[in-house]
Coordinates of C-alpha atoms in Angstrom, one line a residue:
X1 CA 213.9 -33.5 68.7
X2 CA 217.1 -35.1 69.6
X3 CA 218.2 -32.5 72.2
X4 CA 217.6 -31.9 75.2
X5 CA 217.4 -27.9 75.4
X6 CA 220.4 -26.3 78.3
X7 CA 222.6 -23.2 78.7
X8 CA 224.7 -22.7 76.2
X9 CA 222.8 -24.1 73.3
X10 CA 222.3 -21.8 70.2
X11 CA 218.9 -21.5 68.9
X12 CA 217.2 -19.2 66.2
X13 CA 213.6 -17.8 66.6
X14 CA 211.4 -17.1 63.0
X15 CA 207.9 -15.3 62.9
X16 CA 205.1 -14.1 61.1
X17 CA 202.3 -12.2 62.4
X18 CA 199.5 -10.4 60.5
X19 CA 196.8 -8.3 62.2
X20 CA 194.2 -6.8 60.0
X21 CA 191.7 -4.1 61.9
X22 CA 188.8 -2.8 59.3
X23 CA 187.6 0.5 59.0
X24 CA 184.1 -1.4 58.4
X25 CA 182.9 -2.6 61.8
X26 CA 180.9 -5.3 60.4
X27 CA 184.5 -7.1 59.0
X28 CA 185.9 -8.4 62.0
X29 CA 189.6 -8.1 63.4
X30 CA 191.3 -11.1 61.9
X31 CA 195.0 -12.0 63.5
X32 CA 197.1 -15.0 62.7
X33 CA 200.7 -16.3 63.6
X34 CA 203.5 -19.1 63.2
X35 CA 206.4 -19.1 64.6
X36 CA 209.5 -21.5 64.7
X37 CA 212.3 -22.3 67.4
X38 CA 215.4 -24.3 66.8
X39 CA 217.6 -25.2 69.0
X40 CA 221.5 -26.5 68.4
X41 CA 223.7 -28.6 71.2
X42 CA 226.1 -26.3 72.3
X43 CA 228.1 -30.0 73.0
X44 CA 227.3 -31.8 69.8
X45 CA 226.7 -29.2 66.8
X46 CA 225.0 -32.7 65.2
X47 CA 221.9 -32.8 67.1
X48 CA 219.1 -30.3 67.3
X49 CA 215.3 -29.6 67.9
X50 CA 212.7 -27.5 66.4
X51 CA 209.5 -26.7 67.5
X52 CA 206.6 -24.7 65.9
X53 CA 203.6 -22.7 67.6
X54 CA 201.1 -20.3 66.3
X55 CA 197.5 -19.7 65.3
X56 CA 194.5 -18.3 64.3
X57 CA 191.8 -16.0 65.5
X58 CA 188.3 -13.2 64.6
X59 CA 187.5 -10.5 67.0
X60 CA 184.1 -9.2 65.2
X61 CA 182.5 -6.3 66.6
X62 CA 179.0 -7.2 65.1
X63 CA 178.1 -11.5 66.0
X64 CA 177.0 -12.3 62.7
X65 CA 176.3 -16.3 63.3
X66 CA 176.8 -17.5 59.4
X67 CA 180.3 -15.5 59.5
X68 CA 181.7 -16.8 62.6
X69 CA 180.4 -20.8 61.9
X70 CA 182.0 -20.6 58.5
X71 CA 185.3 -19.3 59.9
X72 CA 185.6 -22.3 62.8
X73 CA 184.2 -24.4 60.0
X74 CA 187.6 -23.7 57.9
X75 CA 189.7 -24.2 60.5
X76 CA 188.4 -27.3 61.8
X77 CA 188.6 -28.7 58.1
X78 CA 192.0 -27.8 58.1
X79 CA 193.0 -29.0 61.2
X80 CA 191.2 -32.1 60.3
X81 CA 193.2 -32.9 57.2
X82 CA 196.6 -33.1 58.9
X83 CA 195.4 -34.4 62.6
X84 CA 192.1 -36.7 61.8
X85 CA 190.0 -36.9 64.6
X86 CA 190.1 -41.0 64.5
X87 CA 194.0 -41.1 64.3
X88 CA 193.7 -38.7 68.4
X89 CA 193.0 -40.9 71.1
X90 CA 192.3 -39.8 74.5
X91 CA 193.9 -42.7 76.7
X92 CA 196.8 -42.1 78.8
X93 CA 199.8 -43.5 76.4
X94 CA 199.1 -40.0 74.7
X95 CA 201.6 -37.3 75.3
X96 CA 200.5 -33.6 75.5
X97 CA 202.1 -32.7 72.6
X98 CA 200.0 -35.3 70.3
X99 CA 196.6 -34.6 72.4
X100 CA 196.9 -30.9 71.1
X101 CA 196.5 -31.5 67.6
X102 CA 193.2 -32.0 67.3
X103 CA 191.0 -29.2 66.3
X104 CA 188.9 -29.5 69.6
X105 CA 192.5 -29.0 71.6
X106 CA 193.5 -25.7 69.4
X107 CA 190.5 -23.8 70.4
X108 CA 189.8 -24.4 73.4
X109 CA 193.7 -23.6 73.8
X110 CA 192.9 -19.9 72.0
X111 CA 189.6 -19.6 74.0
X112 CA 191.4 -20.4 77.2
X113 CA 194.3 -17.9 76.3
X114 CA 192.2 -15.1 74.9
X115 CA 190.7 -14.5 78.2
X116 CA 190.8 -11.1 79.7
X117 CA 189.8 -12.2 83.7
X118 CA 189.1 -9.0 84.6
X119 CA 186.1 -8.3 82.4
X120 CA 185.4 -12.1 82.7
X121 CA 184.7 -12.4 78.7
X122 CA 186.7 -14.0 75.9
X123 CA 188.8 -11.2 73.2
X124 CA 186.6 -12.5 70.3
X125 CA 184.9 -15.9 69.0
X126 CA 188.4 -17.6 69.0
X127 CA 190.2 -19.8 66.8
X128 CA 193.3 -22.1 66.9
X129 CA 195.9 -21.9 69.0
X130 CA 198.9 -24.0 69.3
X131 CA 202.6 -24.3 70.7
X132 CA 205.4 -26.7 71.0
X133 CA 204.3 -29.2 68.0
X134 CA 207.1 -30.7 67.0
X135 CA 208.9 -29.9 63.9
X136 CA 207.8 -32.6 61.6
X137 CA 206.9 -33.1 58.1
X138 CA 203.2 -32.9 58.9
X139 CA 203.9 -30.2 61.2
X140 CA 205.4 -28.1 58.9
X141 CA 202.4 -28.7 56.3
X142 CA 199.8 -27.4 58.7
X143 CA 201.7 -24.4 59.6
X144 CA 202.2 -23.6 56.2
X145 CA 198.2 -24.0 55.8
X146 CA 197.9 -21.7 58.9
X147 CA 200.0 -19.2 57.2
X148 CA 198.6 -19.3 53.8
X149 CA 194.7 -19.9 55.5
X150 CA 194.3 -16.5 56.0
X151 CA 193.2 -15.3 53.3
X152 CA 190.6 -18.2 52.2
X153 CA 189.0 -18.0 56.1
X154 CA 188.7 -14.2 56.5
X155 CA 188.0 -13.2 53.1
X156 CA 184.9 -14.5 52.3
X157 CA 184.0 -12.2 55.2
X158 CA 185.4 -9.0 54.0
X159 CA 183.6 -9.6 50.2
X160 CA 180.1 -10.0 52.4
X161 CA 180.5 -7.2 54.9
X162 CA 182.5 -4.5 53.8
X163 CA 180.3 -2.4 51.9
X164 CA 177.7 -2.7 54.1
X165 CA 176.6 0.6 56.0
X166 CA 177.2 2.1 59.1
X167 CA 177.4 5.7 60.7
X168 CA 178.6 7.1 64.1
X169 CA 177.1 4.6 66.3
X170 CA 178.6 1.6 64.7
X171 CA 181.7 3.4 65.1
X172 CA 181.5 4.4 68.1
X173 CA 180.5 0.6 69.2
X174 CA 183.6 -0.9 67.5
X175 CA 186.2 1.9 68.9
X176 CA 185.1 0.5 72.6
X177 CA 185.8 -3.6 71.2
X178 CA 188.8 -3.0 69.7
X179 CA 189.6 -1.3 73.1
X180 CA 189.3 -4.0 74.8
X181 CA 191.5 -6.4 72.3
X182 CA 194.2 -3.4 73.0
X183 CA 193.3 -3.8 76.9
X184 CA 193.9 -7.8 75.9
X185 CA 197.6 -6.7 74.7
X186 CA 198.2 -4.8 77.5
X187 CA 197.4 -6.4 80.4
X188 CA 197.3 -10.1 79.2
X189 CA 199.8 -10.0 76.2
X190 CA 202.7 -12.6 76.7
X191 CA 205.3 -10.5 75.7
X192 CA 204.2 -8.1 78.8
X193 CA 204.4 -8.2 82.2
X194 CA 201.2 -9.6 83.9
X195 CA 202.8 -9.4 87.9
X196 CA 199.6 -7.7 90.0
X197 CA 196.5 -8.3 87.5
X198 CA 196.0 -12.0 88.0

């Protein structure tokens, strides 16, 4: 952007969050985000900056392999057709902001901040996570994909798993995971306090 962000500047927040628990155990939790911040120069109403974060991730109570490969395997398609792995380099003239965007960056990003250190394990098998991409043209095309990729990641998923069978101990089993991705919002959530569980 062409601002330098200060008290007193203006700015306006946008979201979109959607969080889909099953009543099937064997469809996983799916949860996806984008967000957008601009910012306005409280000095010079000409100049702003805009910046875009959000992602992508499954929480499945039952590891089925095929499920979980084909879900990374959409998102690192996607990510690949805006950010192509030869166009990242890794030497130092790289800012952060341009190192993130490659697929590798986003999840280990999501596994890094899915993490709830006091169980030592991850929330679920991760996904994409990003924040402070610049609002570009290309940026705004990928988090449009994020937004609309829902559907073509998760649901494949749902039309193989959801009929499939299961009783009280299935149940039971996924009451206790999606306990902990509650525990995960809790404790670890950014929008809440953290001071005294690190």
């Amino acid at each position: 952007g062409d601002v330098v962000v200060r008290e007193g500047d203006s700015y306006s927040a946008a979201a979109l969050s959607v969080v889909l628990h099953t009543r099937n155990p064997y469809v996983p939790t799916f949860r996806s985000d984008v967000r957008i911040f601009l910012v306005k120069s409280s000095t010079d109403n000409s100049k702003s900056t805009a910046w875009f974060g959000g992602g992508s991730d499954l929480t499945p109570y039952y590891l089925i392999d095929q499920d979980i490969i084909n879900f990374h395997t959409h998102l690192q398609t996607m990510c690949n057709t805006h950010f192509p792995p030869e166009s990242i380099t890794d030497n130092d003239d790289n800012t952060q902001r341009e190192q993130q965007l490659s697929y590798k960056q986003m999840k280990k990003s999501c596994d890094e901040y899915f993490y709830l250190p006091a169980r030592s394990e991850h929330r679920g098998v991760g996904g994409i996570f990003f924040d402070d991409l610049d609002a570009t043209e290309n940026t705004l095309d990928f988090v449009r994909d994020v937004a609309e990729g829902w559907m073509p990641s998760w649901l494949p998923i749902v039309e193989k798993r959801g009929k499939m069978e299961y009783g009280d101990e299935e149940r039971h089993w996924q009451c206790l995971r999606r306990g902990r991705y509650l525990e995960f919002n809790l404790l670890y959530g950014e929008s809440l306090c953290m001071i005294g569980w690190n």
